[in-house]
XYZ file of C-alpha atoms in Angstrom:
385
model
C -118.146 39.822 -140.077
C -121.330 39.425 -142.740
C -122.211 36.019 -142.271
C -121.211 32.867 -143.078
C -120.673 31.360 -146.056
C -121.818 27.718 -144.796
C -125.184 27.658 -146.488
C -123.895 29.768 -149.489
C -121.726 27.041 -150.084
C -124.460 24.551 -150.343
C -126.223 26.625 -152.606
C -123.656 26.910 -155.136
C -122.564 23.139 -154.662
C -126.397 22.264 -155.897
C -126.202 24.349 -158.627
C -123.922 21.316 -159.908
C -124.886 18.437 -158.588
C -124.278 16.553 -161.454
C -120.637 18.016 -161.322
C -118.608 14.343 -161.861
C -115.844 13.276 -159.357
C -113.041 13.601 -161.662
C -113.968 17.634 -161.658
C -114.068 18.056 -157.489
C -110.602 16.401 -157.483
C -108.729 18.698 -159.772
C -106.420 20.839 -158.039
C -107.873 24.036 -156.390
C -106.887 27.346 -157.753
C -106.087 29.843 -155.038
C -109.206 32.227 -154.621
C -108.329 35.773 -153.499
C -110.091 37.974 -151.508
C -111.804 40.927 -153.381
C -110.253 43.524 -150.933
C -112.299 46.539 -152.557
C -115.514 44.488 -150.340
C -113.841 43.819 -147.565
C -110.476 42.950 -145.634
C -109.996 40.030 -143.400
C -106.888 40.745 -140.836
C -105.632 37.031 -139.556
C -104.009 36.092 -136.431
C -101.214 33.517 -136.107
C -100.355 32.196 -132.813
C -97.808 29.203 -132.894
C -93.997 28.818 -132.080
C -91.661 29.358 -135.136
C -91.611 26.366 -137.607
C -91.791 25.815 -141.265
C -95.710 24.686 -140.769
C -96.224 28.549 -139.224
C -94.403 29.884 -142.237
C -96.410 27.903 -144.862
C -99.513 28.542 -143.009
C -98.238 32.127 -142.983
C -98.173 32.178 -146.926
C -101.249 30.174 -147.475
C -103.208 33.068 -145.309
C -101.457 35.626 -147.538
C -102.053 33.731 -150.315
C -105.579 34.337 -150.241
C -105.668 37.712 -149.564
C -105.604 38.101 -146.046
C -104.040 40.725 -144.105
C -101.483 38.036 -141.344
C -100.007 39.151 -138.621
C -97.638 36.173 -136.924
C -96.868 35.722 -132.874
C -95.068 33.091 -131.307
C -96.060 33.509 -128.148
C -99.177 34.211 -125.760
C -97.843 37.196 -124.161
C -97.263 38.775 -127.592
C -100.390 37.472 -128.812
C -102.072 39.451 -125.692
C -99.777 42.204 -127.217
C -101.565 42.051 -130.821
C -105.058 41.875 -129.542
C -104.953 44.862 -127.287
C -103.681 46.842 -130.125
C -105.243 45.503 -133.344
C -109.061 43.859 -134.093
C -108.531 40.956 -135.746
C -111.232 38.883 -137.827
C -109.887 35.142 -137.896
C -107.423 34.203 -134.538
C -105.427 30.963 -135.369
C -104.095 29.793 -131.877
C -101.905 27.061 -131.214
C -102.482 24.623 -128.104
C -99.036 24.575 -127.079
C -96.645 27.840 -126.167
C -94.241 28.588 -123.373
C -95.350 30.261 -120.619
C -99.007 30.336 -121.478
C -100.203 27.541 -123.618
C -103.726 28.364 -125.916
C -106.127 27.332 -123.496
C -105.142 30.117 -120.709
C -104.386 32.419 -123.399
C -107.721 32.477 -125.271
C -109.102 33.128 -121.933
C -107.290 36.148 -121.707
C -108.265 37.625 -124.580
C -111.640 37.104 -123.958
C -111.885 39.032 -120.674
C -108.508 40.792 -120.947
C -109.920 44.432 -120.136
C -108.414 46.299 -123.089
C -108.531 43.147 -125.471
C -109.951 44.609 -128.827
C -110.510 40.781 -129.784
C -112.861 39.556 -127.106
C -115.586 37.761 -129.840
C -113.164 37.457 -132.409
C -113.442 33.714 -133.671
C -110.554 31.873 -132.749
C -109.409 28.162 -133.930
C -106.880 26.141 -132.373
C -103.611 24.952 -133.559
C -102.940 21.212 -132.891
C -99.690 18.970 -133.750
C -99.923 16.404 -136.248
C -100.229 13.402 -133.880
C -102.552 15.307 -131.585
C -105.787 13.434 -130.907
C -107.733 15.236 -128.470
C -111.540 15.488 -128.973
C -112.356 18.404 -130.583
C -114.860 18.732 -127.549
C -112.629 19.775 -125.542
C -111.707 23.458 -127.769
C -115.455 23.960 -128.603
C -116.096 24.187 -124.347
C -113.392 25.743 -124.492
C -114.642 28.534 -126.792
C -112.572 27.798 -129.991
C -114.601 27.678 -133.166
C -112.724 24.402 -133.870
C -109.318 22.593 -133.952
C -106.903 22.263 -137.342
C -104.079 20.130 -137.171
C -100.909 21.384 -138.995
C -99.933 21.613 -141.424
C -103.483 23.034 -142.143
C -104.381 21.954 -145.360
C -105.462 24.682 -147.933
C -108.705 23.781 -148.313
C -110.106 23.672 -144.918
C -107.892 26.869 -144.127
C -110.275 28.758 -147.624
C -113.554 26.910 -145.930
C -113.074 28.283 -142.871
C -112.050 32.102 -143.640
C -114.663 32.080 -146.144
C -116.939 31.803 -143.464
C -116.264 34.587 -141.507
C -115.874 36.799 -145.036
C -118.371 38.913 -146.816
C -119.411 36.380 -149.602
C -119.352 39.756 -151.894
C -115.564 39.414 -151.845
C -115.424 35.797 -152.821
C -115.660 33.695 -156.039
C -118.919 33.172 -157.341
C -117.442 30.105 -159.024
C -119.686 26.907 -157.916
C -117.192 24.495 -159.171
C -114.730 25.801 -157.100
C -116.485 25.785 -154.344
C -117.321 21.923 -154.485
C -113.412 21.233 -155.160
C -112.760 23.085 -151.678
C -115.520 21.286 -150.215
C -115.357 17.977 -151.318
C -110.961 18.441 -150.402
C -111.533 19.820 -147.287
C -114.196 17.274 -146.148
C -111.511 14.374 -146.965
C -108.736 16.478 -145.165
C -111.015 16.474 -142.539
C -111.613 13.155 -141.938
C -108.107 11.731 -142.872
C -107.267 14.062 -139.454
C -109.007 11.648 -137.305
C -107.531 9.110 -138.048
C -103.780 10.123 -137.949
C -103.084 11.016 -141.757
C -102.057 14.263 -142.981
C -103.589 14.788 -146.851
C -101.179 17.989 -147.429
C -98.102 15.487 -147.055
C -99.555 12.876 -148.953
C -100.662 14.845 -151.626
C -96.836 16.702 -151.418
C -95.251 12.859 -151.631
C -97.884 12.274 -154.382
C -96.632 15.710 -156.488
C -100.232 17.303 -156.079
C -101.527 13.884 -157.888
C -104.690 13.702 -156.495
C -105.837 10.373 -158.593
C -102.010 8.786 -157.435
C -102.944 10.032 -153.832
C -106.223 7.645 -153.578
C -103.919 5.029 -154.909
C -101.596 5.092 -152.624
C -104.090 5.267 -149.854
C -105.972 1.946 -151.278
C -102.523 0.180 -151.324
C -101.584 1.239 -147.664
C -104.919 -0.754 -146.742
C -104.236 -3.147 -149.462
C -100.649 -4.607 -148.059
C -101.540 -3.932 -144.345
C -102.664 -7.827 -143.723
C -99.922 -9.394 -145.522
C -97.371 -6.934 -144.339
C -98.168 -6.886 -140.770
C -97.743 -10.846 -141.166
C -95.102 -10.800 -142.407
C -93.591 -8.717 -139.837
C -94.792 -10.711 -136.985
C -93.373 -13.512 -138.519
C -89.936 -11.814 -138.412
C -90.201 -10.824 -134.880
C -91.074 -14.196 -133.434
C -88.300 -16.166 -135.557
C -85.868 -13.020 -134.166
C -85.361 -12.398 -137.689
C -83.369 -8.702 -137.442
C -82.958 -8.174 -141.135
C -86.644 -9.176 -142.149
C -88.116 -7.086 -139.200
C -85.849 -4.174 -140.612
C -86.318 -4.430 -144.179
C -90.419 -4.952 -143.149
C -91.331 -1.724 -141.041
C -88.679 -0.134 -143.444
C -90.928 -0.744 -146.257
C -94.090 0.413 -143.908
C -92.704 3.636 -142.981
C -92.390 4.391 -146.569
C -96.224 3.791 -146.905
C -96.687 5.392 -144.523
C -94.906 8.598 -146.072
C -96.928 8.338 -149.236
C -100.751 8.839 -147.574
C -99.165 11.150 -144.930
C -99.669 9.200 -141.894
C -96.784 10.917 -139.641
C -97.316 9.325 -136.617
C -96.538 5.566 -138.092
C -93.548 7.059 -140.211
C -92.075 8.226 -136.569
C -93.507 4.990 -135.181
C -91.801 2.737 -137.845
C -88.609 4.374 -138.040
C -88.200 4.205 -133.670
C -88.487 0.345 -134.964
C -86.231 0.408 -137.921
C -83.992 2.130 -135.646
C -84.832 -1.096 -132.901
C -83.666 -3.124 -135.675
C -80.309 -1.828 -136.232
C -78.767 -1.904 -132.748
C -79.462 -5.691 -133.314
C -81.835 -6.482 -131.039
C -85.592 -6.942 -131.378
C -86.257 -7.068 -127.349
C -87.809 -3.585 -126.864
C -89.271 -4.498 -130.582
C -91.176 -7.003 -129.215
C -92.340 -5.560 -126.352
C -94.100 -2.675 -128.513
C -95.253 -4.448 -131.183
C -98.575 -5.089 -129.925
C -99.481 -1.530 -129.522
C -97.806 -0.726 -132.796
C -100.361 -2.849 -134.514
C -103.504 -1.715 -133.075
C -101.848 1.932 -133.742
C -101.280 0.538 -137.258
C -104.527 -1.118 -137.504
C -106.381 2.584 -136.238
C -105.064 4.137 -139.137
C -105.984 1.645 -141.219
C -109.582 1.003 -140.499
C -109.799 5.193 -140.888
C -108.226 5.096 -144.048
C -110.419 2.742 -145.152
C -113.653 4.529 -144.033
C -112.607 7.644 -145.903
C -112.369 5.526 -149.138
C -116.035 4.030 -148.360
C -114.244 0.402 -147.906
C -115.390 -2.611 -145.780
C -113.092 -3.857 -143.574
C -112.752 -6.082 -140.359
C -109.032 -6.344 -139.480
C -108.265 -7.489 -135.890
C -104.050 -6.613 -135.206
C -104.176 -8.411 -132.381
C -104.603 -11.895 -133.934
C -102.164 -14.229 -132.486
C -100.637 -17.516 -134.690
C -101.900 -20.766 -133.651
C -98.209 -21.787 -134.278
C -97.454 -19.498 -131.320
C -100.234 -20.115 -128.833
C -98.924 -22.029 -125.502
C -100.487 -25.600 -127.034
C -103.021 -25.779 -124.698
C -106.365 -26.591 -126.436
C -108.612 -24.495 -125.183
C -112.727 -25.568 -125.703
C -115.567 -23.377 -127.082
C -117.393 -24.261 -123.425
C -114.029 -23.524 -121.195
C -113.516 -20.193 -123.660
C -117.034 -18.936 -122.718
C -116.304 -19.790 -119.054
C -113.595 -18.025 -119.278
C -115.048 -15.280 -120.683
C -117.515 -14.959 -117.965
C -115.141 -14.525 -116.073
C -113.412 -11.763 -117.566
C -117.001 -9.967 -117.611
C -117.427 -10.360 -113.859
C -113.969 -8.846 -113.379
C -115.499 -5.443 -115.874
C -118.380 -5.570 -113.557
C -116.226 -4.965 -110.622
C -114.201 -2.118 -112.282
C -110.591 -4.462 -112.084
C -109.422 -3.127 -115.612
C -105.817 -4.299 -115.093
C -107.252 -7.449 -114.007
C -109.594 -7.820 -116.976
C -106.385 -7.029 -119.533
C -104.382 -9.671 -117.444
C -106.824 -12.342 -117.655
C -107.253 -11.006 -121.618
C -103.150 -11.425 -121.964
C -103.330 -15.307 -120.541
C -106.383 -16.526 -123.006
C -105.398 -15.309 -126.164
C -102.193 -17.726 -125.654
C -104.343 -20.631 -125.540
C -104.975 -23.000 -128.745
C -108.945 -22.299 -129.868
C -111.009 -22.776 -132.900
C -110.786 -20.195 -135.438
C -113.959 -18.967 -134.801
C -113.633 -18.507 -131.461
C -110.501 -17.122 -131.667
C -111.513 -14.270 -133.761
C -114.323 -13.659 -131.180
C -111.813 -13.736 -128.544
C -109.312 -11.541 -130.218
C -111.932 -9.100 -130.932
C -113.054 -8.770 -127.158
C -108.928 -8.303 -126.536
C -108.962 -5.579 -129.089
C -111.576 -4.081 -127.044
C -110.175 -4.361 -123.759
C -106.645 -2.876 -125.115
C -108.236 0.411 -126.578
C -110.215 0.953 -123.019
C -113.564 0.275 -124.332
C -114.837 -2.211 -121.295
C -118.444 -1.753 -122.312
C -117.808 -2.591 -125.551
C -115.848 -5.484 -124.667
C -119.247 -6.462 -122.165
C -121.518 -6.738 -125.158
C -119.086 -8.426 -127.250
C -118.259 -11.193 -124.639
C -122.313 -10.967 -123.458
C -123.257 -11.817 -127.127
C -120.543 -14.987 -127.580
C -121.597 -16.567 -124.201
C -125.234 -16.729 -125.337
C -124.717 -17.577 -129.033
């Protein structure tokens, strides 16, 4: 390997920084590998599925040499045969999952692949921290389908930049696509199936993505609404009608997530609905909020807002909210989390002013996604206002 292409990158992308946004979002053209410099010889690892075989023909695509394993004991095969450049390795395989079989090819004896650079494989709706492959010794985690551009961004890296475009332009379209890709990932939405439900429309893409954060207030209302009047056919129709959103930015997770509810819906009965729906909307609200940050919007959406119309009626006081609050604090102190989610559960029922319900519902968000410190400041900074 002749160094990476990281900094080259840079360099070319300031050779046009005036280059306007219209330009970095046209499609990319496939770049190929000048093989009279060099040859890169890739490594796929991953269980047989049409995401292997797409990733198998975007690695071709490009000019690399691919050789494809579904397993890790044919993987440990490959590497004490062949030297391979670029190792693609998925995190889960029978017998020997990605973890235990990087290991092995790094101090496998015979292994002809010991410092190759490896990257891990993940499932769509995988969210582990990508932490936990860098101690691990990958290079980094891709979720798949691996979209095209952060696939070219990293190979180019590990490339002789004499055997790549010299094309700047280019070079800022892969960048600026692969730095969205990359950050639509965290937050649960796949860009290489929104852009595929888009037709390759980048422009119709960011649309789409605007309206999913557009509607989700009034549609997540409206939803509620349904499942507290029991209302089968709105509550279909509704997360219907959200799942299809959801196909058009990519989010996979909330199309499986929606259509487990549509599906709820249909046997007539909104019970297990109902009992889900809570998590479903902080789930919801995740992707939201993400979605949102990748566009450079503001927002402040809290999906666990409860109705006044269906709080228990008791008025609860700014002075007896605080009190209980402090109480709720005392129980984080001690370490009693299903205590402090208990006591969280009983007081957003109560009747409040909107302002303090919004504080409150914000502390309950808190407490729900695990973060008690969080939820310490937040409840430390509403008893002293």
């Amino acid at each position: 390997m002749l160094g990476s292409l990281k900094e080259d990158m840079k360099r070319r992308i300031n050779q046009i920084r005036g280059i306007e946004e219209e330009h970095v979002e046209e499609p990319i053209p496939d770049f190929v590998i000048d093989k009279n410099y060099t040859k890169c010889y890739v490594l796929l690892i991953d269980q047989k599925g049409q995401d292997l075989i797409d990733l198998k023909k975007l690695s071709d695509r490009v000019g690399c040499e691919t050789t494809v394993s579904h397993t890790g004991v044919t993987c440990m095969e490959r590497v004490r045969k062949d030297k391979y450049d670029v190792i693609f390795l998925a995190k889960e395989l029978p017998r020997m999952n990605g973890f235990q079989t990087l290991r092995n090819i790094r101090n496998t004896k015979d292994s002809k692949c010991k410092d190759t650079v490896a990257y891990a494989l993940l499932s769509a709706n995988d969210d582990t921290p990508e932490e936990v492959f860098l101690s691990a010794g990958f290079a980094g985690a891709l979720h798949m389908p691996v979209d095209e551009a952060l696939f070219m961004r990293e190979i180019a890296k590990h490339v002789n930049t004499k055997a790549l475009p010299e094309d700047p332009r280019l070079w800022a379209r892969i960048e600026a696509r692969a730095d969205l890709a990359e950050k639509l990932q965290h937050c649960g939405v796949i860009l290489a199936d929104g852009l595929c439900a888009c037709k390759d429309d980048m422009e119709e893409y960011r649309h789409q993505l605007n309206r999913f954060c557009d509607q989700y207030e009034n549609s997540r209302g409206k939803i509620s609404q349904y499942l507290f009047e029991k209302d089968v056919n709105g509550f279909m129709n509704g997360t219907r009608e959200v799942r299809e959103q959801a196909k058009l930015v990519g989010a996979r997770y909330l199309v499986d997530l929606f259509d487990d509810h549509v599906n709820m819906s249909k046997d007539d009965s909104l019970d297990i609905a109902e009992t889900t729906w809570m998590k479903t909307m902080l789930d919801w609200e995740k992707v939201v909020v993400g979605v949102a940050s990748c566009l450079g919007r503001d927002v402040d959406l809290i999906a666990s807002e409860i109705d006044r119309d269906q709080t228990n009626g008791i008025r609860l006081t700014d002075h007896d909210a605080k009190a209980m609050l402090m109480d709720v604090l005392r129980l984080i102190d001690k370490g009693e989390e299903n205590e402090v989610i208990a006591s969280m559960d009983r007081m957003v029922t109560y009747d409040m002013s909107e302002t303090m319900r919004l504080k409150v519902i914000r502390v309950d968000y808190s407490v729900r996604r695990g973060e008690m410190e969080e939820a310490k400041e937040l409840i430390t900074a509403i008893v002293e206002y």
